[in-house]
Short mmCIF file of N, CA and C in Angstrom, two decimals:
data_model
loop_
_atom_site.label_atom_id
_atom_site.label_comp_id
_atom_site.label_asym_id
_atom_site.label_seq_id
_atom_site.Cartn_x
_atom_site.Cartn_y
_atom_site.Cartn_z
N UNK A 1 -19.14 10.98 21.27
CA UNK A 1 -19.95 9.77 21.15
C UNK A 1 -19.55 9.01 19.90
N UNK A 2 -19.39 7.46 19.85
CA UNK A 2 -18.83 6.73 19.12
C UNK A 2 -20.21 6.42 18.07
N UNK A 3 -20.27 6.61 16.85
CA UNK A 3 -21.46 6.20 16.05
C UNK A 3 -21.54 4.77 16.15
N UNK A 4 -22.86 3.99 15.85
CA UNK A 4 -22.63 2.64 15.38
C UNK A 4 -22.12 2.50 14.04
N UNK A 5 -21.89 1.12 13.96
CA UNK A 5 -21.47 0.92 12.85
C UNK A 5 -19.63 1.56 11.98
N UNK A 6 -19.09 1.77 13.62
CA UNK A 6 -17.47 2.63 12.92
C UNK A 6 -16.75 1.75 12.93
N UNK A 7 -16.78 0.23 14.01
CA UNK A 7 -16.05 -1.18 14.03
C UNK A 7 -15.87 -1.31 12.09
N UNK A 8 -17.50 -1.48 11.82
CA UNK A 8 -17.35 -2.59 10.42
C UNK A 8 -16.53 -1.87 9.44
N UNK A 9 -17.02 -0.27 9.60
CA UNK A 9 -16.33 1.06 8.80
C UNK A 9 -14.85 0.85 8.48
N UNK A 10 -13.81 0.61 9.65
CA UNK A 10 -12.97 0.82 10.29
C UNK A 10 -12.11 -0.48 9.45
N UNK A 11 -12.82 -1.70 10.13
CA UNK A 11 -12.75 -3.09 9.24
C UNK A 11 -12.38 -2.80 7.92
N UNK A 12 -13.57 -2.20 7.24
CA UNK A 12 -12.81 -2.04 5.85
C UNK A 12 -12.21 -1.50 5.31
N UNK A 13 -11.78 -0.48 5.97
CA UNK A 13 -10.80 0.45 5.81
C UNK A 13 -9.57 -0.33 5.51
N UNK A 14 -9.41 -1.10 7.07
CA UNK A 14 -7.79 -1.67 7.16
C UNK A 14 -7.78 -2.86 6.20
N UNK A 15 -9.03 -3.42 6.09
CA UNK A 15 -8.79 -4.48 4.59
C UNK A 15 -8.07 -4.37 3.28
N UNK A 16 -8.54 -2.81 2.49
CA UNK A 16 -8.44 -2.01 1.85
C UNK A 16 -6.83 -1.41 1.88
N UNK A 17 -6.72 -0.95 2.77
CA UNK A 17 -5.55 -0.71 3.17
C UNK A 17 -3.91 -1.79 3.31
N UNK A 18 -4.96 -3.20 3.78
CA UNK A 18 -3.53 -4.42 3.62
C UNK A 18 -3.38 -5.07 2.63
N UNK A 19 -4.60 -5.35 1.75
CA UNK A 19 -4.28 -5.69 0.44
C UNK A 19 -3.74 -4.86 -0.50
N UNK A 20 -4.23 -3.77 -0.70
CA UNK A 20 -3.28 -2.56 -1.06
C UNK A 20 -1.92 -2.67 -1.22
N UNK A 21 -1.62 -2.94 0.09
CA UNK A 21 0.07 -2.76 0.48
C UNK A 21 0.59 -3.94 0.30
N UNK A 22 -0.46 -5.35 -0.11
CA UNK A 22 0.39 -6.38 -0.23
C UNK A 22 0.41 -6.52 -1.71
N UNK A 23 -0.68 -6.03 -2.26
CA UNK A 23 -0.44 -6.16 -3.94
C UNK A 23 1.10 -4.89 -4.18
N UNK A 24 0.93 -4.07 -4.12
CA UNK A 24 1.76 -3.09 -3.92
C UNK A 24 3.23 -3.22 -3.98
N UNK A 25 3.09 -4.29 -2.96
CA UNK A 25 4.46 -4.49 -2.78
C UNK A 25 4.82 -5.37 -3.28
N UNK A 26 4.23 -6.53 -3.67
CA UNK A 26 4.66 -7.60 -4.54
C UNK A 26 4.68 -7.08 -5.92
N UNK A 27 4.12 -6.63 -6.20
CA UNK A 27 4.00 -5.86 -7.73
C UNK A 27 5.59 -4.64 -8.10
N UNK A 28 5.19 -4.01 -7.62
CA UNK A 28 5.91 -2.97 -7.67
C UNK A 28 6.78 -2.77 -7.18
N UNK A 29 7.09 -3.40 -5.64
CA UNK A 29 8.62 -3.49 -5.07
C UNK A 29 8.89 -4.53 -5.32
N UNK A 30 8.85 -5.75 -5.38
CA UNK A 30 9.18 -7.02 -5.87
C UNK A 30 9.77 -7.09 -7.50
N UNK A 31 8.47 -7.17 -8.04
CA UNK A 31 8.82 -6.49 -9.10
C UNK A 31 9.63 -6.13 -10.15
N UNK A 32 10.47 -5.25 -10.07
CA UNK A 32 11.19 -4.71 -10.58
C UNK A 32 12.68 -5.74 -10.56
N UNK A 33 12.87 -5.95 -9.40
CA UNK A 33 14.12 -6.89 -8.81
C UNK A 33 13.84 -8.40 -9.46
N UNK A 34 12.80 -8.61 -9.82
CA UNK A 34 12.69 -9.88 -10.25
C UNK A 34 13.19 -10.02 -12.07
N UNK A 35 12.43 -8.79 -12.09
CA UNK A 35 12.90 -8.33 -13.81
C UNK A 35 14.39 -8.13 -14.39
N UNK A 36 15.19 -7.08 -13.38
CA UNK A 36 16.48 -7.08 -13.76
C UNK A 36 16.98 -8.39 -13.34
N UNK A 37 16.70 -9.31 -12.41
CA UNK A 37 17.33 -10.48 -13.04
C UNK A 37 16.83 -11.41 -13.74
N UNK A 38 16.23 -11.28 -14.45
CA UNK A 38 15.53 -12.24 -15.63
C UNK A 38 16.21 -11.65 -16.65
N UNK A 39 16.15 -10.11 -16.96
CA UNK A 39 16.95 -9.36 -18.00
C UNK A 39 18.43 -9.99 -17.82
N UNK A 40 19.26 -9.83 -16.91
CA UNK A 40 20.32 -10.39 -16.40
C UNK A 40 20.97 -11.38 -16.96
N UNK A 41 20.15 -12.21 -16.79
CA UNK A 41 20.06 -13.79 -17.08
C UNK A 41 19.90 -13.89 -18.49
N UNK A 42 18.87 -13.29 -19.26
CA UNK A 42 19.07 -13.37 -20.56
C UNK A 42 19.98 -12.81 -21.07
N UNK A 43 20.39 -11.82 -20.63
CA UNK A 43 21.40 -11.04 -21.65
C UNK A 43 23.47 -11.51 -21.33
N UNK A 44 22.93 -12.21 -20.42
CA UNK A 44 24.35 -12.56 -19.57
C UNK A 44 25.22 -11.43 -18.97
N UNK A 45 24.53 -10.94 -18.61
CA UNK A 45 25.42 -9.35 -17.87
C UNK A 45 25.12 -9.39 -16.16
N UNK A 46 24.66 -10.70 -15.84
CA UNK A 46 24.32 -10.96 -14.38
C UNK A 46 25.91 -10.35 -13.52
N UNK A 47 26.22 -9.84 -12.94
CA UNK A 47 27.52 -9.76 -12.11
C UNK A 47 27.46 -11.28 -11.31
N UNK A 48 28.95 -11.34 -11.46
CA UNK A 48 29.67 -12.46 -10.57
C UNK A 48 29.53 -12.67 -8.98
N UNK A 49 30.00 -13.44 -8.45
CA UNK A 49 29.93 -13.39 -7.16
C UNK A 49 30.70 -12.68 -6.56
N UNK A 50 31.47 -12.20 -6.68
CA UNK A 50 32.26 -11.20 -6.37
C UNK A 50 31.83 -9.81 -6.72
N UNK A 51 30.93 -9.40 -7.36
CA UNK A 51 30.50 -7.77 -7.80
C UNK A 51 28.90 -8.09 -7.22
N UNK A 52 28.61 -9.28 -6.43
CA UNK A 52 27.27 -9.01 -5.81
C UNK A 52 26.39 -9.69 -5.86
N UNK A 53 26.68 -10.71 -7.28
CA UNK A 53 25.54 -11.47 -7.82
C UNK A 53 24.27 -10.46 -8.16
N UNK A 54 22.76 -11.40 -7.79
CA UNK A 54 22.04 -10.73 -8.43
C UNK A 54 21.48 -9.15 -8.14
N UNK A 55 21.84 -9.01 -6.78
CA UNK A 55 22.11 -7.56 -6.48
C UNK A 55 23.04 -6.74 -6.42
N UNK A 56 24.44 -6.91 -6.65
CA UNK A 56 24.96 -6.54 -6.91
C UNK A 56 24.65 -5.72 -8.41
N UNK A 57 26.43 -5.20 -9.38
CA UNK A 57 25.98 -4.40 -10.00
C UNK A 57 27.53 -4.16 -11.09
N UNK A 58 27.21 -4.14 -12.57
CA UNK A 58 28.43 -4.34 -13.41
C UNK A 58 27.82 -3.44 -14.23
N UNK A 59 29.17 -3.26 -15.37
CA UNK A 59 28.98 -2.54 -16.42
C UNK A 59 27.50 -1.95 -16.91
N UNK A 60 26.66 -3.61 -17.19
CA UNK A 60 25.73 -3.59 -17.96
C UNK A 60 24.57 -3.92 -17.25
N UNK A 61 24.60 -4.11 -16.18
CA UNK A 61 23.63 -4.53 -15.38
C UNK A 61 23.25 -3.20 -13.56
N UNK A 62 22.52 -2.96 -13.28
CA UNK A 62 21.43 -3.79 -13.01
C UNK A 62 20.81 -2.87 -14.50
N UNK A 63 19.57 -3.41 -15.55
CA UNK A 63 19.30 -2.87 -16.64
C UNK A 63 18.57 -1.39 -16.52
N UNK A 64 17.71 -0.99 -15.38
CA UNK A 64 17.36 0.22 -14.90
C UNK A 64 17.22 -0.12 -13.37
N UNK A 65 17.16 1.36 -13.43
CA UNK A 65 16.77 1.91 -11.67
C UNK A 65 15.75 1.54 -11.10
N UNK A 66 15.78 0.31 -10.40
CA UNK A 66 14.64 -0.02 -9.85
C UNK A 66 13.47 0.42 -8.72
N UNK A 67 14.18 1.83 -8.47
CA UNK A 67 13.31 3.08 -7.55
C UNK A 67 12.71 2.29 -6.54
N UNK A 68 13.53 1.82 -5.48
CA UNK A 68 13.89 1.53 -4.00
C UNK A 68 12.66 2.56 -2.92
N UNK A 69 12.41 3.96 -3.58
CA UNK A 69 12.12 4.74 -2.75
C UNK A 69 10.62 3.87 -2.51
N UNK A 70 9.66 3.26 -3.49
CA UNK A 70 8.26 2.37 -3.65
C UNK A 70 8.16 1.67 -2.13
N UNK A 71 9.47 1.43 -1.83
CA UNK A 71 8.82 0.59 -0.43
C UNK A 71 8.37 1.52 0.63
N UNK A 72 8.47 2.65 0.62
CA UNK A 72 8.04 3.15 1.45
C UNK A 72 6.48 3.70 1.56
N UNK A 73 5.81 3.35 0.53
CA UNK A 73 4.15 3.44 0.17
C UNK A 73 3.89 2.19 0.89
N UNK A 74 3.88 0.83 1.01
CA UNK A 74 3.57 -0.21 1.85
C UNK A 74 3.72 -0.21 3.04
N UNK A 75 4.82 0.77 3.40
CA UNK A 75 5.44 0.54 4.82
C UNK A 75 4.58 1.74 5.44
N UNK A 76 4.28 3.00 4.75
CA UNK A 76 3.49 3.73 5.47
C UNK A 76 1.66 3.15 5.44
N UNK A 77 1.41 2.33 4.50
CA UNK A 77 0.58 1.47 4.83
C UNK A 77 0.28 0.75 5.91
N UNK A 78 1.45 -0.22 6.51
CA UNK A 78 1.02 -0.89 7.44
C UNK A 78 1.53 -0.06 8.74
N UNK A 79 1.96 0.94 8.61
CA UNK A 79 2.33 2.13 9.80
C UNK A 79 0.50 2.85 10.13
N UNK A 80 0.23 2.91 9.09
CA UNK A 80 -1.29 3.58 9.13
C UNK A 80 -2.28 2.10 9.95
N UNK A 81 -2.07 1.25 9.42
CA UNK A 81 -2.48 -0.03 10.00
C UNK A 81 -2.26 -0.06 11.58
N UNK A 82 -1.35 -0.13 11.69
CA UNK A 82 -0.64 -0.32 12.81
C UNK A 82 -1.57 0.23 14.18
N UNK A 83 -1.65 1.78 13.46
CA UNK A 83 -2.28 2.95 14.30
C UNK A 83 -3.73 2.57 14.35
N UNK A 84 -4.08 2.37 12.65
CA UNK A 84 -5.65 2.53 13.29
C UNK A 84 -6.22 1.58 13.58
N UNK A 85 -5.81 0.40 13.42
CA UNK A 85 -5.83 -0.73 14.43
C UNK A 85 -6.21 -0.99 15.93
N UNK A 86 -5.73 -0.06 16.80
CA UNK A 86 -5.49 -0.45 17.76
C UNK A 86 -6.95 -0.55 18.61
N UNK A 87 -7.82 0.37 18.41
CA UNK A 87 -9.02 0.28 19.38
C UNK A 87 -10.04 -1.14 18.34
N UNK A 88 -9.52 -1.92 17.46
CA UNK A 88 -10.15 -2.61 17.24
C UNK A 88 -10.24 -3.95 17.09
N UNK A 89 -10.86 -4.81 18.06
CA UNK A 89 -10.52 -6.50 18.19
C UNK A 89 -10.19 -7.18 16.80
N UNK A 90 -9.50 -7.67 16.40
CA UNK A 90 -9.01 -8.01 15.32
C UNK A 90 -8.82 -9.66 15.20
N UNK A 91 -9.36 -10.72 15.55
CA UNK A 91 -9.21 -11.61 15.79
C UNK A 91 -10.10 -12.09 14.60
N UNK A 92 -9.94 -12.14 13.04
CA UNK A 92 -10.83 -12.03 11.93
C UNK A 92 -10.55 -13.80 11.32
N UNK A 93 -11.24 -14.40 10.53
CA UNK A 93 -10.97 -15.51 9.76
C UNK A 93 -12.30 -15.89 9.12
N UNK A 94 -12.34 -15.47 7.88
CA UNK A 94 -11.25 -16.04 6.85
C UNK A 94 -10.25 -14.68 6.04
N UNK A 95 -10.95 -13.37 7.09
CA UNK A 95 -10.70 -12.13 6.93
C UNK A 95 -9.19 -11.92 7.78
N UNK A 96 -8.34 -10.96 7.26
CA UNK A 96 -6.48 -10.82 7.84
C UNK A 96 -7.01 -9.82 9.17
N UNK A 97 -6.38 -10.39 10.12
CA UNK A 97 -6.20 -9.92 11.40
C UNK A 97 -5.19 -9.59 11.77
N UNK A 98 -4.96 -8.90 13.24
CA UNK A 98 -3.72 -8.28 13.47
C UNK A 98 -2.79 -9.56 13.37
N UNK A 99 -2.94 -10.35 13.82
CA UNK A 99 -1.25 -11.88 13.63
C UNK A 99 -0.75 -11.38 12.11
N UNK A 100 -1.71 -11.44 10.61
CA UNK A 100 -1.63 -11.41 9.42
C UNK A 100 -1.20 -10.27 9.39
N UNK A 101 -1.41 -8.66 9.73
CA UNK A 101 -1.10 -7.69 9.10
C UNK A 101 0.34 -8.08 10.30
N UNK A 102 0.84 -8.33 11.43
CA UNK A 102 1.98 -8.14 11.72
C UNK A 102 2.99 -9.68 11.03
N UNK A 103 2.53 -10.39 10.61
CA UNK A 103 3.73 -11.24 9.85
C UNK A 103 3.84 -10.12 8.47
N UNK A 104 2.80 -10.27 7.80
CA UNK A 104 3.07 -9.23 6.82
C UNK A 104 3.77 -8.23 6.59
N UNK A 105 3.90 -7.22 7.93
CA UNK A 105 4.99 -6.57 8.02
C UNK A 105 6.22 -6.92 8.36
N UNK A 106 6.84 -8.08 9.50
CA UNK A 106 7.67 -8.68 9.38
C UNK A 106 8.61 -9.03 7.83
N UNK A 107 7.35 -10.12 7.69
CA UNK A 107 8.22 -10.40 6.07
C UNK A 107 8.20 -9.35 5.32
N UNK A 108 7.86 -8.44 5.43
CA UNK A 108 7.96 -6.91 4.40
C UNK A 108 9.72 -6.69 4.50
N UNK A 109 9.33 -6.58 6.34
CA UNK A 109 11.00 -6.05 6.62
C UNK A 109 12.07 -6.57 6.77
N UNK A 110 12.18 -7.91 6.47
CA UNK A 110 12.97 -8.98 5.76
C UNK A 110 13.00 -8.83 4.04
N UNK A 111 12.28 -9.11 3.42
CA UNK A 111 12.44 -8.62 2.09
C UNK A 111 12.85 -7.74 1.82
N UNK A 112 12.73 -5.87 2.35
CA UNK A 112 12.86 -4.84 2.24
C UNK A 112 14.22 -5.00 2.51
N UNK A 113 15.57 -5.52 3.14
CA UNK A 113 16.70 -5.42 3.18
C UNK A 113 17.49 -6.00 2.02
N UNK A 114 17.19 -6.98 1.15
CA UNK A 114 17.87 -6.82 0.14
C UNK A 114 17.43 -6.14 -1.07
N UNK A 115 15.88 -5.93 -1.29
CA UNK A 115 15.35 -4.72 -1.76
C UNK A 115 15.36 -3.10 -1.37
N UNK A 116 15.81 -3.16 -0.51
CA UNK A 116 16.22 -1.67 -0.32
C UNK A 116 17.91 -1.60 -0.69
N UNK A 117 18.28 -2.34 -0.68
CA UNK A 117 20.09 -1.91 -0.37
C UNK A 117 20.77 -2.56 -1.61
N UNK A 118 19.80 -3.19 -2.66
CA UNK A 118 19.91 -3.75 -4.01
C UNK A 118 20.77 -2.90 -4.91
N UNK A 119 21.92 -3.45 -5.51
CA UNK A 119 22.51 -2.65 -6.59
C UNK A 119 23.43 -1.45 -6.02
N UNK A 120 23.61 -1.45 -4.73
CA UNK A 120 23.75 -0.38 -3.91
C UNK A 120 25.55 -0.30 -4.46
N UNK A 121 25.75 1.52 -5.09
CA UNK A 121 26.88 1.56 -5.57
C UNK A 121 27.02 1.86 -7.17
N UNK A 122 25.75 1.39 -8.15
CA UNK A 122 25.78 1.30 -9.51
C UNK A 122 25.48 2.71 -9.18
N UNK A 123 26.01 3.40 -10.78
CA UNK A 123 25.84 5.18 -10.87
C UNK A 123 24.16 5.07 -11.03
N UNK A 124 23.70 6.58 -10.15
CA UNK A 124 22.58 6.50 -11.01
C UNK A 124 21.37 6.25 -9.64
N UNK A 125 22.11 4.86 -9.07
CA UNK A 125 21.18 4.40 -8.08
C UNK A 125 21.27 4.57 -6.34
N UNK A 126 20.26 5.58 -5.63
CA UNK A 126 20.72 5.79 -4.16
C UNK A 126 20.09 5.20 -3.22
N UNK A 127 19.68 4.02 -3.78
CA UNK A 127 18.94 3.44 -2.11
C UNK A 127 18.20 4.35 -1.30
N UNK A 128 17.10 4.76 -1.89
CA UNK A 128 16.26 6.18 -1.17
C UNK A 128 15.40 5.17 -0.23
N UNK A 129 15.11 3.83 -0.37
CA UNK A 129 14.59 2.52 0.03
C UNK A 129 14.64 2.40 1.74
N UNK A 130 16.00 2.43 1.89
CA UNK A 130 16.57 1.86 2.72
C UNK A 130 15.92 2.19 4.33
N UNK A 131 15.41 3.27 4.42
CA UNK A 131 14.76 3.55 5.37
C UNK A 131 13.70 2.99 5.56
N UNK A 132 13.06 2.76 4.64
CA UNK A 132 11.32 1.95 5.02
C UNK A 132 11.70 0.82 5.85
N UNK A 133 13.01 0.22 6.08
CA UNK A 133 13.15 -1.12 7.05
C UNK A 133 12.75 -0.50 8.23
N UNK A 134 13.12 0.57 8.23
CA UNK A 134 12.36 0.83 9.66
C UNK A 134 11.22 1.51 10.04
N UNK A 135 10.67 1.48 8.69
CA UNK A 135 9.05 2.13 9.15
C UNK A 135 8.21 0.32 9.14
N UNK A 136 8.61 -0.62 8.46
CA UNK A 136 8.45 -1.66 8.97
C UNK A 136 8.43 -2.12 10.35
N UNK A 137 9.72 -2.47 10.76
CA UNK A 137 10.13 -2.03 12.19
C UNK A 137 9.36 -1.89 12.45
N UNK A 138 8.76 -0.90 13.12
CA UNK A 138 7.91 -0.04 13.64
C UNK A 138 6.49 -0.60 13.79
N UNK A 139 5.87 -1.05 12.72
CA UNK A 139 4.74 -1.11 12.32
C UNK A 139 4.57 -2.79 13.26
N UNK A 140 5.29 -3.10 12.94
CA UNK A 140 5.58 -4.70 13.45
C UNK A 140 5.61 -4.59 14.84
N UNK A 141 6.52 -4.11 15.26
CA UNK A 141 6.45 -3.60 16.91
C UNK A 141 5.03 -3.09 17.27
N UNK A 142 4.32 -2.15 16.77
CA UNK A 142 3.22 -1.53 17.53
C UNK A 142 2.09 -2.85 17.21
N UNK A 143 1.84 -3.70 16.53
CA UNK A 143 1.42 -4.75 16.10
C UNK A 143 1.37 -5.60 17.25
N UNK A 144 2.66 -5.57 17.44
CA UNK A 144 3.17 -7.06 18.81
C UNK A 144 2.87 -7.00 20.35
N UNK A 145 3.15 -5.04 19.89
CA UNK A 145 2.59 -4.53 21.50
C UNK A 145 1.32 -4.23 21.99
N UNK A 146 0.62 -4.57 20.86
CA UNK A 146 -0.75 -4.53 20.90
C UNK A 146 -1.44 -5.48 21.28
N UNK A 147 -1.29 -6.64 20.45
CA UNK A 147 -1.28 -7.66 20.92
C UNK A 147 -1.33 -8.36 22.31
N UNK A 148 0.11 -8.27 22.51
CA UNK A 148 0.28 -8.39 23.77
C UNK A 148 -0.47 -7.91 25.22
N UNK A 149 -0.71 -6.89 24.82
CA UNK A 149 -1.48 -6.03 25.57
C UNK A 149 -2.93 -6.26 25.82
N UNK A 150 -3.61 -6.74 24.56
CA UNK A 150 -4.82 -7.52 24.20
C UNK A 150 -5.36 -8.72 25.42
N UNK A 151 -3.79 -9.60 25.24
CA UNK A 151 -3.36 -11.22 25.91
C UNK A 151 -3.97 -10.53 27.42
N UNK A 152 -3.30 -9.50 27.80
CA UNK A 152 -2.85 -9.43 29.31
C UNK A 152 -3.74 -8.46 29.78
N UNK A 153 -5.03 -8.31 29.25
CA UNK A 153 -6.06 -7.39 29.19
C UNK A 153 -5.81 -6.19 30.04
N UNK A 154 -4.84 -5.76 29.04
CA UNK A 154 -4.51 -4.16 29.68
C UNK A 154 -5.17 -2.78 28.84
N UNK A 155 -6.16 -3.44 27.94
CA UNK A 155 -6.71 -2.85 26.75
C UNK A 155 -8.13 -2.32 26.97
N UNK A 156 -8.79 -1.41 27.06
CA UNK A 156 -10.25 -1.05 27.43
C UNK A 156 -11.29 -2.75 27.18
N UNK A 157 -12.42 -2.99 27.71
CA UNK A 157 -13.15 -4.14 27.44
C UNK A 157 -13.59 -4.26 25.60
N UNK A 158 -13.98 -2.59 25.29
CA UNK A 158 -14.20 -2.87 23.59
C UNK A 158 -13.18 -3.51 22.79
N UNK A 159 -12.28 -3.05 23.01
CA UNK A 159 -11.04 -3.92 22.66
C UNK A 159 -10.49 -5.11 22.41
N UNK A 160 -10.97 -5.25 23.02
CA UNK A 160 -10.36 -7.28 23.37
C UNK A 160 -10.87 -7.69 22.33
N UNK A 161 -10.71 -9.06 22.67
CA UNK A 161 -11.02 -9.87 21.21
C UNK A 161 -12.33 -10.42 21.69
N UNK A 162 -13.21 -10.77 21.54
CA UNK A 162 -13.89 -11.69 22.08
C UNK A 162 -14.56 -11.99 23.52
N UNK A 163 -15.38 -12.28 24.35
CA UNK A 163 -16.04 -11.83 25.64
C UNK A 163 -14.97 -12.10 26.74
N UNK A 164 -15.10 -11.09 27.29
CA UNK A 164 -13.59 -11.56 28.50
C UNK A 164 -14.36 -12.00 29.91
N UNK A 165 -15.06 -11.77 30.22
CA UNK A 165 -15.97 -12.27 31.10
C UNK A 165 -17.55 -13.06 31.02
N UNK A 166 -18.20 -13.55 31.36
CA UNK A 166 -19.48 -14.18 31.11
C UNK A 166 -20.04 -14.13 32.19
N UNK A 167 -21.40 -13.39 31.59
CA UNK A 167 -22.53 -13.67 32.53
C UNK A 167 -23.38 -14.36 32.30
N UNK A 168 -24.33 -14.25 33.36
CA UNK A 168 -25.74 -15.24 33.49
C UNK A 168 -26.42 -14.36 33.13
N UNK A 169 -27.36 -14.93 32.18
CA UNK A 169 -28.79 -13.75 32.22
C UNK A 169 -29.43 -13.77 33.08
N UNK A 170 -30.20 -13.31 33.71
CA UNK A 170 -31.43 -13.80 34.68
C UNK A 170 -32.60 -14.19 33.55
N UNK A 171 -33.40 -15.18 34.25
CA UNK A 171 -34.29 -15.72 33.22
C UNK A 171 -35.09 -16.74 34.14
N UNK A 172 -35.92 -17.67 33.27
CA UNK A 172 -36.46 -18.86 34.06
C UNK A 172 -35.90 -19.76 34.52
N UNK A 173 -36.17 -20.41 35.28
CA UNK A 173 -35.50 -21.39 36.21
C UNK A 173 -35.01 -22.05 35.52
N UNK A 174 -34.27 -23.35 35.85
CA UNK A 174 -33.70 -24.22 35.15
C UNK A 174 -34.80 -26.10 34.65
N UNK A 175 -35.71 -25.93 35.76
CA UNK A 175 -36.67 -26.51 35.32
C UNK A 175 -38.15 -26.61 36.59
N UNK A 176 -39.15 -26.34 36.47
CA UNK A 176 -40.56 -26.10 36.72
C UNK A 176 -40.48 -26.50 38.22
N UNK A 177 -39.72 -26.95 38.70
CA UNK A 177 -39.84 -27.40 40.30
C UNK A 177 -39.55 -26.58 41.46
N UNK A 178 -38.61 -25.52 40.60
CA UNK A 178 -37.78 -24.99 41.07
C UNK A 178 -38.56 -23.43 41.71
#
């Protein structure tokens, strides 16, 4: 038996859970990549276009290890999203709904390719990163197929977004004559 009150529960969970992963990732996987090239730039040790530019990787640059492995805390974020998502209509505003948590992961897993594969080659640094593109992936896909599935009401009735059918109440007439 489903308690009341596990929708709103549930709700805030995944709120909790996407801001999380979006501070997260802007902070901390972003981050770092933004720093070594600002360091870069000041110190003039940016590599050329030919050794990579700003991801790429020279003598003196990139200035530390920007630990690639971080994207994979966001990405198992919106993988957890993804999942516990699914038995719940998500059609939210001014609150992030499934469209928001799946662009979110999208652009995660666009960003995550030159942040994961950054510097790739300097001693020191192994792209432990590189895999979260596809726990992105993933997350994005079960997102879309959900969705979809939503559209084409192949989804239990709790599910859906919004009333998929309408009834009449029974009630009083429509006016005294009647």
């Amino acid at each position: 038996m489903v308690k009341p009150g596990w929708q709103k529960r549930a709700l805030r969970v995944s709120d909790r859970v996407f801001f999380g992963s979006l501070v997260f990732f802007v902070i901390v996987c972003m981050g770092p990549a933004l720093v070594i090239a600002v360091l870069g730039l000041l110190t003039g040790s940016t590599p050329t276009e030919e050794q990579g530019g700003f991801f790429g990787w020279s003598a003196e640059y990139p200035a530390f290890n920007p630990q690639s492995w971080t994207l994979f805390i966001p990405a198992a974020g919106m993988l957890f999203l993804s999942i516990w998502t699914i038995p719940l209509p998500l059609r939210r505003f001014p609150k992030p709904g499934r469209a928001t948590f799946a662009w979110f992961a999208f652009v995660a897993f666009l960003f995550s390719i030159p942040l994961g594969t950054a510097y790739f080659g300097a001693p020191g640094i192994h792209n432990e990163g590189t895999l979260a593109l596809f726990v992105y992936l993933v997350a994005w896909l079960l997102f879309v197929v959900r969705d979809i599935l939503g559209w084409v009401h192949l989804v239990p009735l709790a599910w859906r977004d919004g009333p998929s059918v309408r009834t009449r109440r029974a009630g009083k007439p429509a006016s005294a004559d009647a």
